[in-house]
Amino acid sequence: MKLITSTLLSGDTPRSRVLAILMLALLFGLLLTPAIFPGTRALNVAAKICVFIVLASSYDLLLGYTGIVSFAHTMFFGIGVYGVGIAMSRFEVSWLVLFAGAASALMLTLLLALLLGMLSLRVRTIFFAMMSLALANFFAILASQFSDFTGGEDGLNFKLPELLSPGTQLLENPVFGIDWTGKTLSYYLVYFCALLLFLFCLRIVNSPFGRVLQAVRENDFRVAAIGFNPVKYRTIGNCLSALLACCAGILYAIWLRYAGPDTALSFDIMIDILLMVVIGGMGSMYGAALGAAILVISQNYLQDGMKLLHGNLESVPFIANFFHPDRWLLWLGVLFVLSVYYLPLGIVGKLRKS
């Protein structure tokens, strides 16, 4: 059993009992969400966690393992969302169209990532960051301006094959406490695809290729001196990261059945990804997964927790005002500052060091 687990994790085990418990809780918590929390809101949060685990892991491959700062990640994520959205809204709804839209998005992502890498990765990191930011903004403007094609600011609502439709009842009676509908099937499609993509990320970073990426991050001059081409490895790393981000966008489109600039191309998503990677710990796929879960849960439930706390502190108005539900973003910022100050290596870095 231990050998099988190590093989699945590509030899990169948690190396901390607490971290192992947290990862198992996340794995089985997401797996059992439809049974434990049957409400629509909990299922939406769980699906978003799955998507953002893939998205944060893909960005950690770029930032934490390769040392490249990019602001184009939301563009690749958006290409995945819009690839499925445009295909399903323009053509007859079928599995073939769904796969064609996803494949088209992946091909466009690979082309743009390759061009961006070849043109920019020879220069210093800050110039690559600026180039990626300009390209991401340009793509967001295109998505807004070509409203006849992309739906503009209103976005695109689309349908999926009947098997994934929320109205489809797969089984008459609940099984294992789960009501098996098209919505449930969509969730488990997202869950298992996200799990496979996360394991694929672990495989990449623990392969010989991943070791070279880490060496490039530490000292590209020495890497070049021993015969490896740093630009080539950075470009391949950038392409792999972009393709994984596109896959996350495809899964998000399947879950939401909507493609719009606010949900796919907003710069706020880029900030969220950075927070996830930093909170969890850069250079660790486990950190990306934990950071994604913590941030998504905080964004969805911190305000509810503050509302409950505010109600219990009404007898002390001065203190209660500090915990008013409308100030949840302030406290989210405070929690982030405290986590950076007390956990400079992130949650995983702290757990593995202790």
XYZ file of C-alpha atoms in Angstrom:
354
model
C 0.000 0.000 0.000
C 2.813 2.359 0.907
C 4.577 1.559 -2.371
C 1.395 2.209 -4.385
C 0.852 5.547 -2.630
C 4.439 6.603 -3.217
C 4.137 5.653 -6.889
C 0.918 7.626 -7.325
C 2.533 10.652 -5.692
C 5.691 10.250 -7.811
C 7.750 9.741 -4.662
C 6.769 13.196 -3.370
C 5.008 12.181 -0.147
C 3.774 14.861 2.301
C 6.696 14.158 4.702
C 4.635 15.542 7.563
C 1.904 13.776 9.516
C -0.177 16.944 9.841
C 0.181 17.703 6.125
C -0.814 14.124 5.257
C -3.934 14.435 7.430
C -4.853 17.767 5.815
C -4.431 16.380 2.306
C -6.487 13.273 3.113
C -9.189 15.475 4.652
C -9.223 17.595 1.493
C -9.261 14.536 -0.789
C -12.100 12.712 0.951
C -13.938 15.900 1.921
C -14.259 16.864 -1.736
C -15.109 13.274 -2.698
C -17.944 13.047 -0.158
C -19.270 16.606 -0.494
C -22.440 15.562 -2.416
C -23.288 13.112 0.390
C -22.306 15.242 3.402
C -23.362 18.675 2.112
C -26.199 18.127 -0.383
C -26.910 21.852 -0.822
C -26.162 23.631 -4.085
C -23.862 26.175 -2.454
C -21.561 23.577 -0.891
C -21.334 21.724 -4.199
C -20.431 24.955 -6.028
C -17.700 25.704 -3.492
C -16.305 22.172 -3.729
C -16.254 22.290 -7.541
C -14.507 25.663 -7.461
C -11.898 24.263 -5.068
C -11.223 21.392 -7.499
C -10.786 23.805 -10.416
C -8.561 26.203 -8.504
C -6.375 23.393 -7.172
C -5.467 22.654 -10.798
C -5.096 26.361 -11.609
C -2.909 27.115 -8.569
C -0.816 23.981 -9.167
C -0.218 25.006 -12.773
C 0.913 28.450 -11.642
C 3.149 26.982 -8.959
C 4.824 24.927 -11.691
C 5.688 28.245 -13.330
C 6.481 30.413 -10.300
C 7.532 28.025 -7.553
C 9.458 25.476 -9.595
C 10.684 27.461 -12.610
C 10.986 30.913 -11.055
C 8.975 32.676 -13.788
C 6.583 35.486 -12.842
C 3.690 35.598 -15.308
C 0.442 37.553 -15.356
C -0.985 35.749 -18.387
C -2.317 32.780 -16.454
C -5.884 34.065 -16.415
C -5.692 34.398 -20.197
C -4.961 30.686 -20.603
C -7.658 29.888 -18.047
C -10.081 32.094 -19.982
C -9.206 30.429 -23.282
C -10.299 27.117 -21.780
C -13.577 28.594 -20.545
C -14.350 30.418 -23.785
C -13.222 27.503 -25.959
C -15.957 25.306 -24.510
C -18.462 28.170 -24.256
C -18.157 29.339 -27.864
C -18.262 25.796 -29.261
C -21.326 24.760 -27.239
C -23.229 27.984 -27.943
C -22.488 28.129 -31.687
C -22.994 24.517 -32.675
C -25.392 21.716 -31.905
C -24.912 20.396 -28.387
C -23.021 17.095 -28.476
C -20.013 15.350 -26.948
C -18.102 15.809 -30.192
C -18.576 19.592 -30.082
C -17.544 19.645 -26.410
C -14.325 17.771 -27.161
C -13.691 19.901 -30.259
C -14.060 23.110 -28.246
C -11.721 21.806 -25.551
C -9.162 20.648 -28.131
C -9.292 23.997 -29.952
C -8.722 25.834 -26.672
C -5.718 23.644 -25.859
C -4.191 24.184 -29.307
C -4.625 27.966 -29.108
C -3.148 27.937 -25.601
C -0.119 25.955 -26.751
C 0.455 28.346 -29.664
C 0.224 31.498 -27.531
C 2.349 30.035 -24.720
C 4.985 28.945 -27.214
C 5.094 32.369 -28.878
C 5.184 34.168 -25.530
C 7.953 31.904 -24.293
C 10.086 32.151 -27.417
C 9.772 35.939 -27.624
C 10.071 36.833 -23.952
C 11.915 34.209 -21.908
C 15.314 35.292 -23.227
C 14.942 38.595 -21.379
C 14.872 39.297 -17.656
C 11.978 38.132 -15.514
C 10.421 41.586 -15.093
C 10.162 42.067 -18.867
C 8.495 38.688 -19.267
C 6.022 39.646 -16.528
C 5.201 42.903 -18.312
C 4.817 41.147 -21.670
C 2.491 38.557 -20.161
C 0.429 41.273 -18.447
C 0.061 43.211 -21.713
C -0.999 40.064 -23.587
C -3.532 39.128 -20.904
C -5.072 42.621 -20.976
C -5.200 42.544 -24.765
C -7.028 39.216 -24.706
C -9.506 40.494 -22.095
C -10.258 43.527 -24.297
C -10.792 41.277 -27.308
C -13.246 39.137 -25.334
C -15.221 42.242 -24.364
C -15.168 43.950 -27.766
C -16.067 40.994 -29.991
C -19.498 40.711 -28.425
C -21.071 38.966 -31.438
C -18.634 36.109 -30.954
C -17.948 36.063 -27.203
C -21.090 37.626 -25.765
C -19.164 40.715 -24.607
C -19.650 41.760 -21.006
C -22.760 39.583 -20.715
C -20.842 36.441 -21.589
C -22.253 33.210 -23.003
C -24.757 30.817 -21.463
C -24.672 27.390 -23.037
C -25.948 23.855 -22.631
C -24.002 20.631 -22.206
C -24.858 17.108 -23.400
C -28.004 15.781 -21.730
C -26.062 13.400 -19.494
C -24.483 16.426 -17.742
C -27.669 18.497 -17.630
C -28.843 19.365 -14.076
C -32.341 18.163 -14.936
C -31.190 14.657 -15.844
C -32.102 12.075 -13.191
C -29.663 9.175 -13.477
C -31.072 7.018 -10.660
C -34.533 7.092 -9.130
C -33.356 6.688 -5.532
C -30.286 8.115 -3.763
C -27.268 5.814 -3.541
C -24.736 6.299 -0.690
C -26.817 9.299 0.328
C -26.221 11.000 -3.029
C -28.958 12.077 -5.415
C -27.490 11.055 -8.772
C -28.344 13.746 -11.296
C -26.510 15.319 -14.214
C -25.227 17.946 -11.780
C -23.704 15.272 -9.549
C -22.111 13.601 -12.544
C -20.668 16.956 -13.660
C -19.188 17.434 -10.206
C -17.491 14.039 -10.176
C -16.211 14.636 -13.705
C -14.579 17.842 -12.453
C -13.339 16.137 -9.273
C -11.627 13.157 -10.900
C -10.187 15.213 -13.763
C -8.764 17.665 -11.205
C -7.294 14.768 -9.210
C -5.614 13.301 -12.300
C -4.240 16.694 -13.336
C -2.876 17.285 -9.828
C -1.120 13.904 -9.902
C 0.219 14.806 -13.341
C 1.663 18.027 -11.869
C 3.386 15.966 -9.179
C 4.785 13.700 -11.883
C 6.187 16.657 -13.819
C 7.971 18.330 -10.916
C 9.459 15.060 -9.643
C 10.712 13.922 -13.050
C 14.229 14.648 -14.385
C 12.642 17.461 -16.407
C 11.239 18.963 -13.199
C 14.654 18.766 -11.513
C 16.160 20.745 -14.389
C 13.413 23.367 -14.015
C 14.309 23.766 -10.340
C 17.983 24.037 -11.251
C 17.127 26.760 -13.795
C 15.252 28.591 -11.051
C 18.277 28.481 -8.755
C 21.065 29.279 -11.245
C 20.501 29.279 -14.994
C 24.177 30.034 -15.719
C 25.310 26.788 -14.087
C 22.544 24.892 -15.868
C 23.801 26.232 -19.205
C 27.374 25.362 -18.242
C 26.527 21.668 -17.789
C 24.834 21.446 -21.182
C 21.158 22.279 -20.670
C 19.430 25.147 -22.503
C 17.615 27.289 -19.873
C 15.441 29.067 -22.461
C 14.260 25.750 -23.871
C 13.317 24.408 -20.451
C 11.628 27.674 -19.425
C 9.608 27.639 -22.661
C 8.497 24.026 -22.177
C 7.644 24.752 -18.538
C 5.627 27.788 -19.607
C 3.728 25.703 -22.186
C 2.940 22.922 -19.713
C 1.758 25.432 -17.132
C -0.446 27.184 -19.709
C -1.990 23.896 -20.889
C -2.828 22.919 -17.313
C -4.418 26.338 -16.732
C -6.462 25.830 -19.902
C -7.606 22.430 -18.594
C -8.758 24.144 -15.398
C -10.738 26.598 -17.541
C -12.364 23.732 -19.461
C -13.454 22.098 -16.192
C -14.794 25.428 -14.910
C -16.842 25.895 -18.096
C -18.289 22.391 -17.754
C -19.329 23.139 -14.195
C -20.682 26.681 -14.653
C -22.123 26.303 -18.173
C -21.237 29.968 -18.585
C -18.321 31.904 -20.067
C -17.857 35.559 -19.187
C -15.038 38.054 -18.596
C -15.677 38.323 -14.853
C -15.525 34.580 -14.274
C -12.725 33.761 -16.718
C -10.512 36.768 -17.478
C -10.713 39.059 -14.459
C -7.377 40.176 -12.987
C -8.868 39.370 -9.580
C -8.457 35.697 -10.501
C -4.746 36.301 -11.058
C -4.472 37.853 -7.597
C -6.331 34.896 -6.096
C -3.907 32.465 -7.737
C -0.936 34.359 -6.312
C -2.502 34.316 -2.841
C -3.158 30.583 -3.055
C 0.424 29.791 -4.013
C 1.942 32.105 -1.394
C -0.345 30.986 1.445
C 0.151 27.296 0.704
C 3.858 27.577 -0.016
C 5.687 28.123 -3.301
C 7.515 25.175 -4.786
C 5.051 22.617 -3.430
C 2.033 21.199 -5.207
C 0.538 20.335 -1.838
C 0.831 23.990 -0.909
C -1.053 25.021 -4.041
C -3.857 22.587 -3.195
C -4.149 23.722 0.432
C -3.893 27.391 -0.527
C -6.685 26.980 -3.088
C -8.955 25.237 -0.575
C -8.306 27.803 2.180
C -8.843 30.852 -0.027
C -11.989 29.565 -1.763
C -13.543 28.516 1.550
C -12.626 31.894 3.097
C -14.144 33.806 0.194
C -17.403 31.895 0.499
C -17.819 31.371 4.235
C -15.780 34.023 6.066
C -18.591 36.555 5.709
C -21.085 34.075 7.190
C -18.762 33.408 10.118
C -18.361 37.117 10.755
C -22.130 37.582 10.602
C -22.546 34.962 13.312
C -19.776 36.520 15.419
C -21.226 39.999 14.927
C -24.612 38.785 16.171
C -23.063 37.289 19.329
C -21.165 40.511 20.065
C -24.107 42.911 19.696
C -23.980 43.604 23.425
C -20.549 45.167 22.844
C -21.217 47.505 19.891
C -17.668 48.888 19.655
C -16.101 45.442 19.201
C -19.025 44.122 17.146
C -18.465 46.815 14.520
C -14.987 45.440 13.827
C -16.581 42.130 12.844
C -19.378 43.502 10.689
C -19.997 41.128 7.750
C -19.334 43.926 5.268
C -15.720 44.051 6.492
C -14.921 40.450 5.560
C -12.471 41.517 2.856
C -10.545 43.555 5.436
C -10.182 40.495 7.683
C -9.265 38.331 4.722
C -6.435 40.781 4.031
C -5.377 40.693 7.690
C -5.281 36.891 7.633
C -3.143 36.981 4.501
C -0.664 39.467 6.031
C -0.413 37.371 9.200
C 0.132 34.189 7.197
C 2.945 35.800 5.193
C 4.546 37.241 8.347
C 4.386 34.098 10.483
C 4.594 31.546 7.648
C 7.056 33.010 5.122
C 7.543 29.549 3.575
C 3.808 28.935 3.434
C 1.771 26.332 5.293
C 3.545 23.364 3.706
C 6.970 24.877 4.290
C 6.184 25.326 7.971
C 4.739 21.842 8.384
C 7.651 20.138 6.661
C 10.187 22.180 8.609
C 8.667 21.417 12.011
